[in-house]
Coordinates of C-alpha atoms and ligand atoms in Angstrom, one line a residue:
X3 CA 0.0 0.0 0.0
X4 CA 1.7 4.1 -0.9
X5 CA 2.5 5.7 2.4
X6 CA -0.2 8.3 1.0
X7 CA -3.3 5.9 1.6
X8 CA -2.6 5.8 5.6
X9 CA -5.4 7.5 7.2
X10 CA -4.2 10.6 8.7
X11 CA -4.2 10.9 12.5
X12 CA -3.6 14.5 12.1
X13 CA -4.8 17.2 10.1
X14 CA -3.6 20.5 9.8
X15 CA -5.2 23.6 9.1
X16 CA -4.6 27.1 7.5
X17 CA -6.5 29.6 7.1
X18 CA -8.2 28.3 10.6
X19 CA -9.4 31.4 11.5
X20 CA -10.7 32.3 8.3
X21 CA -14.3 32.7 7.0
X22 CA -13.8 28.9 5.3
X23 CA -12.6 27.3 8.2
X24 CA -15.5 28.8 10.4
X25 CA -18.6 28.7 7.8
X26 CA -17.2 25.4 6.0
X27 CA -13.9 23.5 7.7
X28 CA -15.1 23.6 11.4
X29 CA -18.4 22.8 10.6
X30 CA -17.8 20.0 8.0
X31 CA -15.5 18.3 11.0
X32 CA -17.5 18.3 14.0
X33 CA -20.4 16.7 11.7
X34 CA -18.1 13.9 10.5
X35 CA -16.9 13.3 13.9
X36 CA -20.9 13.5 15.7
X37 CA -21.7 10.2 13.3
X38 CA -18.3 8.8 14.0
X39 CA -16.8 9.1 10.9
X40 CA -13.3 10.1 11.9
X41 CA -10.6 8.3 13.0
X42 CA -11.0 8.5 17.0
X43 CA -7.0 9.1 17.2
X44 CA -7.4 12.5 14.7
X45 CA -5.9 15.5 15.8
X46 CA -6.7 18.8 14.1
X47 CA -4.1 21.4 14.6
X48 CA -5.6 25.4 13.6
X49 CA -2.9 27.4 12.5
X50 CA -3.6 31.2 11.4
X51 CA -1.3 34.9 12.0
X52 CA -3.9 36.0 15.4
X53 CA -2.0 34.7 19.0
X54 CA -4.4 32.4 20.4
X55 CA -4.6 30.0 23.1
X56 CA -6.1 26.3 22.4
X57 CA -8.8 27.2 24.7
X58 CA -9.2 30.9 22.7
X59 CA -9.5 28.6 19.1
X60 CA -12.1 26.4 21.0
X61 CA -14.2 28.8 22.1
X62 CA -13.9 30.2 18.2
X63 CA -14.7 27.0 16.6
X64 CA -17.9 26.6 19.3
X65 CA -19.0 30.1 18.0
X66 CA -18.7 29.1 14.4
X67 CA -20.3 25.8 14.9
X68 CA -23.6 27.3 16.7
X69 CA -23.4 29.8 14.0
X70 CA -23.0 27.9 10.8
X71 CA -24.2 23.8 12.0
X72 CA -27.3 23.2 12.6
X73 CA -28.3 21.9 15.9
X74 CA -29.0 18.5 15.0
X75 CA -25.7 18.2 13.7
X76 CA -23.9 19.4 16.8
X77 CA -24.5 16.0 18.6
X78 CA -21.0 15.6 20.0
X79 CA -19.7 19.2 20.2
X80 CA -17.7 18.9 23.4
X81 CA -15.8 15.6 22.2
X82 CA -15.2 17.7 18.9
X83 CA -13.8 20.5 20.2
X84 CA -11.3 18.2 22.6
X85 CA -9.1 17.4 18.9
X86 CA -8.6 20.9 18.4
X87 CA -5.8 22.4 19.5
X88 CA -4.0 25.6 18.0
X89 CA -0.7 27.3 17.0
X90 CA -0.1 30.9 15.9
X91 CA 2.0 31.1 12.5
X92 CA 3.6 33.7 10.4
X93 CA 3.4 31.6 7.2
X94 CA 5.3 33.8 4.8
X95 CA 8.7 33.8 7.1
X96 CA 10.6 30.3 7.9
X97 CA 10.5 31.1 11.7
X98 CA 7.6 30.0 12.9
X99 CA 7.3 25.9 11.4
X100 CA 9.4 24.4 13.7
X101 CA 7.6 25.4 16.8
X102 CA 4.5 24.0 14.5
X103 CA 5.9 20.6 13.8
X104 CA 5.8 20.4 17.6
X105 CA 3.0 21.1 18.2
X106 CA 1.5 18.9 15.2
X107 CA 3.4 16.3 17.1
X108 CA 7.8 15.1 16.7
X109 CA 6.8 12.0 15.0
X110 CA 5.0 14.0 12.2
X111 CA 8.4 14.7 10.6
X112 CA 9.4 11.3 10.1
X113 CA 7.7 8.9 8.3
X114 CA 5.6 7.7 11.5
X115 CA 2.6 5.3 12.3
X116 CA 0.2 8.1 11.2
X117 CA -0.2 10.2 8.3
X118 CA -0.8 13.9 8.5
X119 CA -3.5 15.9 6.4
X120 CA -2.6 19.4 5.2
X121 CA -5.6 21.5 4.4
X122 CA -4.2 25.0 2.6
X123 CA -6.9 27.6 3.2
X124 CA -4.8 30.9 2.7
X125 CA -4.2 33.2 0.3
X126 CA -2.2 31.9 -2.8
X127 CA 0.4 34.4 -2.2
X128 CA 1.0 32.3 0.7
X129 CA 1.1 29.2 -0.8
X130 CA 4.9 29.2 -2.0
X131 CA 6.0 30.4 1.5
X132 CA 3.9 28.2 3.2
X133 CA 5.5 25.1 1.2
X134 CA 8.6 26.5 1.6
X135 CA 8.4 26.3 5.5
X136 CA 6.9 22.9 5.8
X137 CA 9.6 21.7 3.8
X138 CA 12.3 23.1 6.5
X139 CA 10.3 22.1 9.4
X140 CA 10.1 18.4 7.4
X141 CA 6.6 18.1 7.2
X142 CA 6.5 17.3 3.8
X143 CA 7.4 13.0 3.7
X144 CA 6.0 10.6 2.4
X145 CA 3.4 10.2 4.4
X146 CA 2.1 14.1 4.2
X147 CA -0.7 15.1 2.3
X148 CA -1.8 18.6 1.1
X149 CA -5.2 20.1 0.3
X150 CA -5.5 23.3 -1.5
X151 CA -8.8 25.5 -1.7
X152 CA -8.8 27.8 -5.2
X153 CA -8.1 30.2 -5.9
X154 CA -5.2 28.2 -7.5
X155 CA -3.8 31.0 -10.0
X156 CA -5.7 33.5 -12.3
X157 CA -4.6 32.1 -15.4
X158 CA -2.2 28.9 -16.5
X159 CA 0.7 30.5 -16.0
X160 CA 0.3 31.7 -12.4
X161 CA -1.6 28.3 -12.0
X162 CA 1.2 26.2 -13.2
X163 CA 3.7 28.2 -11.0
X164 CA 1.6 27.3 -7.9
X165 CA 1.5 23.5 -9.1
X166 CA 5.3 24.1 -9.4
X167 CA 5.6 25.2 -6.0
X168 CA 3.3 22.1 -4.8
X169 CA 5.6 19.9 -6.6
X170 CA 8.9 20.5 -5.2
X171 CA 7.6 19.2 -1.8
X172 CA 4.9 16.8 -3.1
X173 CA 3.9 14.2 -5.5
X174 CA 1.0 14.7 -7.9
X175 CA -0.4 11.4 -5.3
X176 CA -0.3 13.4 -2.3
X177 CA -1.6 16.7 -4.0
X178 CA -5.9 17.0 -3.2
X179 CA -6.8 20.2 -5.2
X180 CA -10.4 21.5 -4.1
X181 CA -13.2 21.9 -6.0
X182 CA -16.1 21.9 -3.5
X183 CA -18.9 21.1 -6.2
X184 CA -17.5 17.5 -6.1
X185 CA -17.9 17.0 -3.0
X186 CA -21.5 17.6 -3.4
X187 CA -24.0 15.0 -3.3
X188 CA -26.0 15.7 -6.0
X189 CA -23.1 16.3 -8.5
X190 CA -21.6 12.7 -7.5
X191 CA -25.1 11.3 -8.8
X192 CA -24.7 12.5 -12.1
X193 CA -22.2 9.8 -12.1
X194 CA -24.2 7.3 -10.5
X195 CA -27.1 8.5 -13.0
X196 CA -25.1 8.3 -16.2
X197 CA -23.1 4.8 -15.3
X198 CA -25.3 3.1 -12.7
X199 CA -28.6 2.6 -15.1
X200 CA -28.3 0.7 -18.8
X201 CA -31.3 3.7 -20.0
X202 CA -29.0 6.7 -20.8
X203 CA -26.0 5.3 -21.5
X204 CA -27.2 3.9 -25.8
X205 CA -28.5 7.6 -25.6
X206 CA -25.9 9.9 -24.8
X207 CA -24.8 10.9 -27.8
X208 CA -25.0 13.3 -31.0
X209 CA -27.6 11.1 -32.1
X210 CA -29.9 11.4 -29.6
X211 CA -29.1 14.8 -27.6
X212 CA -29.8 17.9 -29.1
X213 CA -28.2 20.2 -26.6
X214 CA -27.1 20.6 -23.1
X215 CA -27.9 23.5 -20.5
X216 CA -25.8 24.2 -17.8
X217 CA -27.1 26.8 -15.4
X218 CA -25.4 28.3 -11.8
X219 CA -27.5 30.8 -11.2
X220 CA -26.9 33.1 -7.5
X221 CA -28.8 36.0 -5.8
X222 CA -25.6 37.2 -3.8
X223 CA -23.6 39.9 -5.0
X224 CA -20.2 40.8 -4.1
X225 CA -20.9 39.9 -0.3
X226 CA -17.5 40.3 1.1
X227 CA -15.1 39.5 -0.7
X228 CA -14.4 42.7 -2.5
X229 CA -10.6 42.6 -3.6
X230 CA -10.8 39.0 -4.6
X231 CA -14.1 39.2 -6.7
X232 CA -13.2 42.2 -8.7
X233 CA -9.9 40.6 -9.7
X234 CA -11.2 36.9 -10.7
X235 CA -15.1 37.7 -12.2
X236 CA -17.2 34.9 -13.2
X237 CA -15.1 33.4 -15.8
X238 CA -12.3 32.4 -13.5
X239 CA -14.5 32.2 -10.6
X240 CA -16.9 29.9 -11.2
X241 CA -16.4 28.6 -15.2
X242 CA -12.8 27.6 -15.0
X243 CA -13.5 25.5 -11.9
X244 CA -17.3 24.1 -10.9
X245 CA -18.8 24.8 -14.3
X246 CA -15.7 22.8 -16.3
X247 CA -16.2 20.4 -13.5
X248 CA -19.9 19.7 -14.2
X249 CA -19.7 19.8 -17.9
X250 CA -17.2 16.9 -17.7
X251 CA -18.8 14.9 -16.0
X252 CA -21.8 15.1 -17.9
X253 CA -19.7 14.6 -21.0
X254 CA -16.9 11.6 -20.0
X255 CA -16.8 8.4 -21.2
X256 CA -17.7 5.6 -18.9
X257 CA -14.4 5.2 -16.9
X258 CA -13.3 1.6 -15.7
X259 CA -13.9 2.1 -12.7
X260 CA -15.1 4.3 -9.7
X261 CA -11.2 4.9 -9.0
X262 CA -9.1 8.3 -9.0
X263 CA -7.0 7.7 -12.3
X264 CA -9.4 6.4 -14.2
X265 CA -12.6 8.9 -13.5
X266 CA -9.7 11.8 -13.7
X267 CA -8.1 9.9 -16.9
X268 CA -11.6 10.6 -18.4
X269 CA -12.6 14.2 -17.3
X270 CA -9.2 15.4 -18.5
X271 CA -10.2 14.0 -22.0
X272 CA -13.3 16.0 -22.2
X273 CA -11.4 19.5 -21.1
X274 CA -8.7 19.1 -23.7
X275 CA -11.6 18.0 -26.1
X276 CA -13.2 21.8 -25.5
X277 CA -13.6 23.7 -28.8
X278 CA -11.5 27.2 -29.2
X279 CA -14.4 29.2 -28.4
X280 CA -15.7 32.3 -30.8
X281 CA -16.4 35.8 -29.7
X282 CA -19.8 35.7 -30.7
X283 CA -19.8 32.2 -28.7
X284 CA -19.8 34.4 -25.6
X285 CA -21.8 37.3 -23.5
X286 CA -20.6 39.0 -20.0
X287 CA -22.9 40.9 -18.1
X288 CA -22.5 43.2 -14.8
X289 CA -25.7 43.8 -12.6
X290 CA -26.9 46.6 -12.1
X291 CA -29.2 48.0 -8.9
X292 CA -32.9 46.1 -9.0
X293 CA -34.6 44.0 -6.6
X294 CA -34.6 40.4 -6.0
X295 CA -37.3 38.1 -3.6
X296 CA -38.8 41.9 -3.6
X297 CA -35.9 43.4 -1.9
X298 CA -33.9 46.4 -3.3
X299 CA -30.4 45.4 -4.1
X300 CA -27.3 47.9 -4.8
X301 CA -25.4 47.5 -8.5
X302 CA -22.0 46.2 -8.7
X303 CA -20.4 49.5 -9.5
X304 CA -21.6 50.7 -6.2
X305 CA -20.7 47.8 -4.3
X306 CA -17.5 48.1 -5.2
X307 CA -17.4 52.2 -4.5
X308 CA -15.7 52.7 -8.4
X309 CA -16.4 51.4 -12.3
X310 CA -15.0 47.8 -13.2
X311 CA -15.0 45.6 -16.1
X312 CA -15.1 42.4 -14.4
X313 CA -18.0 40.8 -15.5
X314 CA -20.4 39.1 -13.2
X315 CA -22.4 37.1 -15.9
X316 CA -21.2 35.0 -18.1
X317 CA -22.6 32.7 -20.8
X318 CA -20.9 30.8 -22.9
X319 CA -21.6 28.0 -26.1
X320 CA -19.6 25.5 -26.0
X321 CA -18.8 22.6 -27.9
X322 CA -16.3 19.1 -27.0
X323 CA -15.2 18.1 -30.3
X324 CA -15.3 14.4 -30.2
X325 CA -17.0 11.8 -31.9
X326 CA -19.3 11.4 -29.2
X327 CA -20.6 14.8 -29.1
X328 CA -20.1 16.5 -32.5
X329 CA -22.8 19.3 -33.1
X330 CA -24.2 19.2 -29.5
X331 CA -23.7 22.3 -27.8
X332 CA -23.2 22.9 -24.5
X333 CA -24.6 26.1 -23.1
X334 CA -22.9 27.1 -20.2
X335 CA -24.0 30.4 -17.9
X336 CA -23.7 31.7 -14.4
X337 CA -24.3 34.9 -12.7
X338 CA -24.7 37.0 -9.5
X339 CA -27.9 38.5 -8.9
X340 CA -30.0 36.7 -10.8
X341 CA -33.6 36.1 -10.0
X342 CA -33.0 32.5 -7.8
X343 CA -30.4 30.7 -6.6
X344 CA -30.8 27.3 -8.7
X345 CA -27.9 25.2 -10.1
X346 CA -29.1 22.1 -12.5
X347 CA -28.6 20.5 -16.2
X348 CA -30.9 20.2 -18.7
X349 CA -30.0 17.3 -21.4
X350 CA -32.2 17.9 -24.3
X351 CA -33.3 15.1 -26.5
X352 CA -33.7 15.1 -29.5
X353 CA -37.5 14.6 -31.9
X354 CA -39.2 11.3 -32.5
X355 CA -37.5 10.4 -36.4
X356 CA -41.4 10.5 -37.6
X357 CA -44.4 11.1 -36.0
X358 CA -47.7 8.9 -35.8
X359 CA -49.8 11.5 -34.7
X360 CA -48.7 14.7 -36.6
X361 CA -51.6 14.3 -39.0
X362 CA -54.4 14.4 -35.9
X363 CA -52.5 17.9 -35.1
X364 CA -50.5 16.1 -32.1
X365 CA -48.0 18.8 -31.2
X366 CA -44.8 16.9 -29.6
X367 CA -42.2 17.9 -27.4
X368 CA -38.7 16.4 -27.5
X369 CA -38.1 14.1 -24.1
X370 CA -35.6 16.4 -21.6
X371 CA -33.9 15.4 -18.6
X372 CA -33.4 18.2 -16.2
X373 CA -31.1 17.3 -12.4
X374 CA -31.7 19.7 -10.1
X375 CA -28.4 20.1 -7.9
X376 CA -29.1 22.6 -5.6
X377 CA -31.1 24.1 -3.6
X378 CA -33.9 21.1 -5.2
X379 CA -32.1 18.2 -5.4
X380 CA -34.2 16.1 -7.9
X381 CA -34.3 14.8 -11.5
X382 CA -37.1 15.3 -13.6
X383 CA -37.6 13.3 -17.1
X384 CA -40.5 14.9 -19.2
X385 CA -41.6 12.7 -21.7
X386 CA -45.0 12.7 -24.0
X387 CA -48.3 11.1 -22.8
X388 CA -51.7 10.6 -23.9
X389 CA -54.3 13.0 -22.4
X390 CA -57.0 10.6 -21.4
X391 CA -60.4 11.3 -23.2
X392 CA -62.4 9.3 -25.9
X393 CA -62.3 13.0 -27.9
X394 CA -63.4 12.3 -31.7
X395 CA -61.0 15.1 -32.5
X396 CA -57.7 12.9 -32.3
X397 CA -55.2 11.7 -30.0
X398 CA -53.7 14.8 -27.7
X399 CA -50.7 14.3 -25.9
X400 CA -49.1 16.6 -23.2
X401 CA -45.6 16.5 -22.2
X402 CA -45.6 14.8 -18.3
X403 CA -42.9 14.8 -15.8
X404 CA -41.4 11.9 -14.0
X405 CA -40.0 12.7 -11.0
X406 CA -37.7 11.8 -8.4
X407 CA -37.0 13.9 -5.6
X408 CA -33.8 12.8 -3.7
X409 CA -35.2 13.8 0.2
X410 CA -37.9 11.8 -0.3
X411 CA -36.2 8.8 -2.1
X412 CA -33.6 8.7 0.7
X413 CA -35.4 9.8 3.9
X414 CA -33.6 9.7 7.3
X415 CA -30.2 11.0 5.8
X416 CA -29.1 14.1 6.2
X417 CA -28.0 17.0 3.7
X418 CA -24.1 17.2 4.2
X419 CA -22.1 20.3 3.4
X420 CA -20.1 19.4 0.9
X421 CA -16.5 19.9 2.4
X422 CA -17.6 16.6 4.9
X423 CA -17.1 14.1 2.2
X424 CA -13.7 16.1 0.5
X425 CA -12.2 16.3 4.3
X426 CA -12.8 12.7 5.0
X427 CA -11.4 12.1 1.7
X428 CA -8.5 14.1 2.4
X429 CA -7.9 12.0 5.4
X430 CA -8.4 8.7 4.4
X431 CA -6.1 9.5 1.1
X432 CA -9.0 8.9 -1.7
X433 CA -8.4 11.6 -4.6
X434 CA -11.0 10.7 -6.8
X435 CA -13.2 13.9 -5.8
X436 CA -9.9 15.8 -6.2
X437 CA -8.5 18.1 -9.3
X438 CA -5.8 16.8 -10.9
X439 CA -2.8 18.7 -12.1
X440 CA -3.9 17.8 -16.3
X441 CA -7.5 19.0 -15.8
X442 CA -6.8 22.0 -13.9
X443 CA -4.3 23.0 -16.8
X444 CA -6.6 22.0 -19.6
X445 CA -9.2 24.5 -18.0
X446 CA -7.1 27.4 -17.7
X447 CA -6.0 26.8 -21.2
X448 CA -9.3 27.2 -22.3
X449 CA -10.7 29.6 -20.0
X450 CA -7.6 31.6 -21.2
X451 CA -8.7 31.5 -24.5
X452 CA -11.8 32.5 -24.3
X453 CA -10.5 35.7 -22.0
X454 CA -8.2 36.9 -24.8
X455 CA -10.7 36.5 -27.2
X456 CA -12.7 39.1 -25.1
X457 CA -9.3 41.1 -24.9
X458 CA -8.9 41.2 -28.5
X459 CA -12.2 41.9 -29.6
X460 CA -12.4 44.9 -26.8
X461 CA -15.5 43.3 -25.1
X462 CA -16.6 45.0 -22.0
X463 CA -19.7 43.5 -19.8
X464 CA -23.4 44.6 -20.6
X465 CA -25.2 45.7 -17.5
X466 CA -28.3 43.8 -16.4
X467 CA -30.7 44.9 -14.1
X468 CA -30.6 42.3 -10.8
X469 CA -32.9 40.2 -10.3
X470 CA -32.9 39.5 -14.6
X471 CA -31.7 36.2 -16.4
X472 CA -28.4 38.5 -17.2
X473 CA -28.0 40.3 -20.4
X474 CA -30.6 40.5 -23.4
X475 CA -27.8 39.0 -25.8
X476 CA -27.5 35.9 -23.2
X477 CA -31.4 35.2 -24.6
X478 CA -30.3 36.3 -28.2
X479 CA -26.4 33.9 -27.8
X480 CA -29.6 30.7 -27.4
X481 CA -32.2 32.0 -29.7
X482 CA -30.7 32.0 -32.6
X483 CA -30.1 28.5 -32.5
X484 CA -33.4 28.3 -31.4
X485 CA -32.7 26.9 -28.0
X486 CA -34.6 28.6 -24.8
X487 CA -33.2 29.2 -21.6
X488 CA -34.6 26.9 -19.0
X489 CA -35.8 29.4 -16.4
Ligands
LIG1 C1 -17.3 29.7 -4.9 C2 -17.2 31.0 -5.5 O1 -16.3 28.8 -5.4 O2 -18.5 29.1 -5.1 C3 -18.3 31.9 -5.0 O3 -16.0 31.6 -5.2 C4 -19.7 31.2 -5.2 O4 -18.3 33.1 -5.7 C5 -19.6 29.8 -4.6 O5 -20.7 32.0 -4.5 C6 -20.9 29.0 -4.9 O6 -20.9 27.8 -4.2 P1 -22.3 27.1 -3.9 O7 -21.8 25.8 -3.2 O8 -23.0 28.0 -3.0 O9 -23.0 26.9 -5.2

C-alpha cells in the first residue's frame, strides 16, 4: 500500500481562523466526527497569524459551529472541540514551522505510524512560503498530504507556478486540489445516473441529444469579498473551476472504474476536447441595482465604490469536439444576482425520427432530462403522454414529468455540506473527488482562451438589471439557435 493511503491521525489547518474554516472546515468536522466518521485518534491542529490559546480557538470554533451547524448536527460538540488544539504562524517567514511541527506532534516529521493531512486555506500568495516552510520544518514525507482551496492562480501561468511550487515538496499522489462542487451530493449522482442505469448510456450521444444547458445561477452579489471578486469575475471564478467540472462529467466516457485515475483519466479527455471558443460564442454581463425576492439590491459598481469591467455574468456556447458529441452544444451560464439561486442541467433530447400522430395535429415535445443540484435536489424526465379522453377530434398528448425527488427517495439522511465528504477524503487518502494537475491546466487553457478573445475583440460586460436572467444577448447567444433558456 503508498504511504499516502494511511489515514491521517492529524490534520492541519490554515486559514483556521478564516471565514472557510469557520462557515465550511469547522463545521464540516464536527459533523463527521458527531456520526463517527473520523478516525478517533485524529488530531486537528488550527494554524492562522492571530496569537491564540487552544482554549481561545475552542471557544472560536464553538462560535462558528452554533453559528453555521445546525443543531442536529452538533450531537458531540464537546468531544469535537477536545481534537482541536492551536498554533499561531507567520506563514510567509521560515521562523515559525518548527515550533508548529511540535505542536503537530515530533513524530509527524518522520515517516511515522500516522499520516498527517494538510488542508491550505490561505491566500495563494501564501502558498509558495507556506510550502517553503513545511519543507524546513520536514513536514512534507512521504506520508504528508496537502489540500489546497482555489483560488489556484488566475490564469495557467500563475496556475502552473503554484502547481510548481506544490511539486517541489509533493507528488502529484499526495496533492488534493479542491473543487467543492465535487464534494457535493447531488453532482456525485450524475455519475451514478449516467453509469449506474443501462437507459442513458445507448443515448448519450449526438444522435440522440440535441443540446445541453448548464445553469449556476446566485442572488448574492459581491458579499464580502471585494478585492478578490473584482480581480477573478465569473469566468475564473466559477467557469474555469465548478462549471468545467460539471460539464465533464456530464460529457466523460464511462471510466473503468469508480477509482481516482481512471474517473480523472476521463474528465481530463473532455477538457482538452473543449472547442476554441468564438467571440460571438460568448456574452458578459455586470448587474446593475434592481430587486430580487422583492428586496432592493445595490449595482455592482456601487458595491464596489468605483467602475469595473469584471463581468459578473457569463454565458458561454460551447462545444467538445469528439466523436461522441459532434454538433451538441453545450450552453454554459452563471451569474450573481439573478432572479434565484438554482444550479441544474438540462439534457435535451432530441424529436421522434417520424411522428404517428402529426396528422391528428399532435404537437410533440422532445423528451428532456433536467437534475436539479441545488437548492432542489431532484431529476425530472418529461416525456410525452396521452391526455385521457375518448375526444373524436384525435389523440392529444401533453408533455408529463417523472420525477424523483432525492429527500424523499432517501429519507432519514441528512443533507451534508459538501467539504464533509472532500475532508474525510483528504484524510483517508481517496483523490477521486480531487482536481488533478492535467484538468486544472486543460481548463485554464481554455478559459484563457476565451479571456483573450474578449481582450482582442475589446468586449466589456453589458449591465443587467438584478434580479434579470443576465443580459438581453444571453437570450439572443440561445435564440438564434433556437434553444430557450430553462428558467
Ligand atoms: C465559490 C465562488 O467557489 O462558489 C463563489 O468563489 C460562489 O463566488 C460559490 O458563490 C458558490 O458555491 P455554492 O456551493 O453556494 O454553489
Amino acid at each position: 500500500m503508498a504511504a499516502s493511503v494511511i489515514s491521517a491521525d492529524r490534520l492541519l489547518l490554515f486559514g483556521a481562523t478564516g471565514d472557510l474554516a469557520r462557515r465550511m472546515l469547522l463545521p464540516s468536522l464536527c459533523a463527521l466526527d458527531a456520526d463517527g466518521l473520523l478516525p478517533e485518534s485524529l488530531q486537528i491542529i488550527g494554524t492562522a497569524r492571530s496569537e491564540m490559546s487552544d482554549q481561545d480557538f475552542r471557544n472560536m470554533a464553538r462560535e462558528a459551529l452554533e453559528t453555521f451547524l445546525p443543531d442536529q448536527r452538533r450531537g458531540g460538540m464537546a468531544h469535537f472541540l477536545n481534537k482541536l488544539s492551536y498554533q499561531a504562524l507567520d506563514a510567509s517567514t521560515l521562523e515559525g514551522f518548527d515550533a508548529l511541527a511540535e505542536k503537530v506532534g515530533p513524530s509527524a516529521r518522520d515517516d511515522g505510524e500516522g499520516g498527517l493531512a494538510i488542508f491550505l486555506s490561505t491566500a495563494p500568495s501564501l502558498f509558495g512560503p507556506t510550502i517553503a516552510g513545511l519543507q524546513h520544518a520536514g513536514l512534507t514525507g512521504d506520508h504528508v498530504r496537502i489540500g489546497l482551496e482555489k483560488p489556484l492562480g488566475t490564469d495557467l501561468e500563475s496556475s502552473c507556478a503554484i502547481n510548481d511550487a506544490v511539486a517541489e515538496a509533493f507528488s502529484e499522489d499526495r496533492i488534493f486540489r479542491i473543487d467543492h462542487y465535487l464534494g457535493k451530493e447531488t453532482v456525485q449522482n450524475l455519475l451514478a445516473l449516467r453509469f449506474a442505469n443501462i437507459l442513458f448510456e445507448p443515448i448519450w450521444n449526438s444522435n440522440y441529444i440535441e443540446h445541453v444547458q448548464i445553469t449556476v445561477a446566485e442572488t448574492v452579489g459581491l458579499e464580502s469579498r471585494v478585492a478578490y471578486y473584482d480581480d477573478s469575475g465569473a469566468m475564473r471564478d466559477m467557469v474555469q473551476n465548478h462549471m468545467l467540472q460539471l460539464l465533464a462529467l456530464v460529457a466523460m466516457e464511462p471510466p473503468t472504474s469508480f477509482d481516482a485515475t481512471a474517473v480523472r483519466d476521463e474528465k481530463v479527455k473532455v477538457l482538452r476536447a473543449l472547442r476554441k471558443v468564438e467571440a460571438n460564442e460568448t456574452v458578459t454581463g455586470q448587474y446593475r441595482a434592481g430587486a430580487i425576492g422583492g428586496e432592493a439590491v445595490p449595482g455592482y459598481d456601487e458595491e464596489l465604490g468605483k467602475d469595473s469591467t469584471t463581468e459578473t455574468f457569463v454565458a458561454i456556447k460551447a462545444h467538445v469536439d469528439n466523436w461522441r458529441w459532434k454538433g451538441v452544444p453545450f450552453y454554459l451560464r452563471t451569474g450573481k444576482r439573478l432572479p434565484e439561486r438554482v444550479t441544474e442541467i438540462l439534457v435535451q433530447f432530441r424529436c421522434v425520427p417520424h411522428s404517428i400522430f402529426e396528422s391528428m395535429g399532435a404537437g410533440m415535445q422532445p423528451n428532456k432530462l433536467l437534475i436539479g443540484i441545488q437548492p432542489e435536489e431532484n431529476i425530472t424526465l418529461s416525456f410525452m403522454a396521452k391526455v385521457p379522453g375518448l375526444g373524436t377530434d384525435g389523440v392529444k398528448l401533453r408533455e408529463v414529468p417523472l420525477e424523483i425527488t432525492m429527500p424523499d427517495a432517501f429519507v432519514g439522511q441528512h443533507r451534508r455540506i459538501a467539504y464533509e465528504r472532500l475532508l474525510l477524503d483528504l484524510i483517508g487518502g481517496d483523490q477521486t473527488l480531487f482536481v488533478r494537475r492535467d484538468e486544472v491546466e486543460a481548463q485554464w487553457q481554455w478559459v484563457d482562451a476565451i479571456r483573450a478573445v474578449w481582450e482582442e475583440a475589446g468586449t466589456k460586460p453589458k449591465t443587467y438589471t438584478s434580479g434579470t436572467w443576465g443580459p438581453s444577448s444571453a437570450i439572443a447567444l440561445t435564440e438564434r439557435d433556437g434553444v430557450t433558456w430553462h428558467d
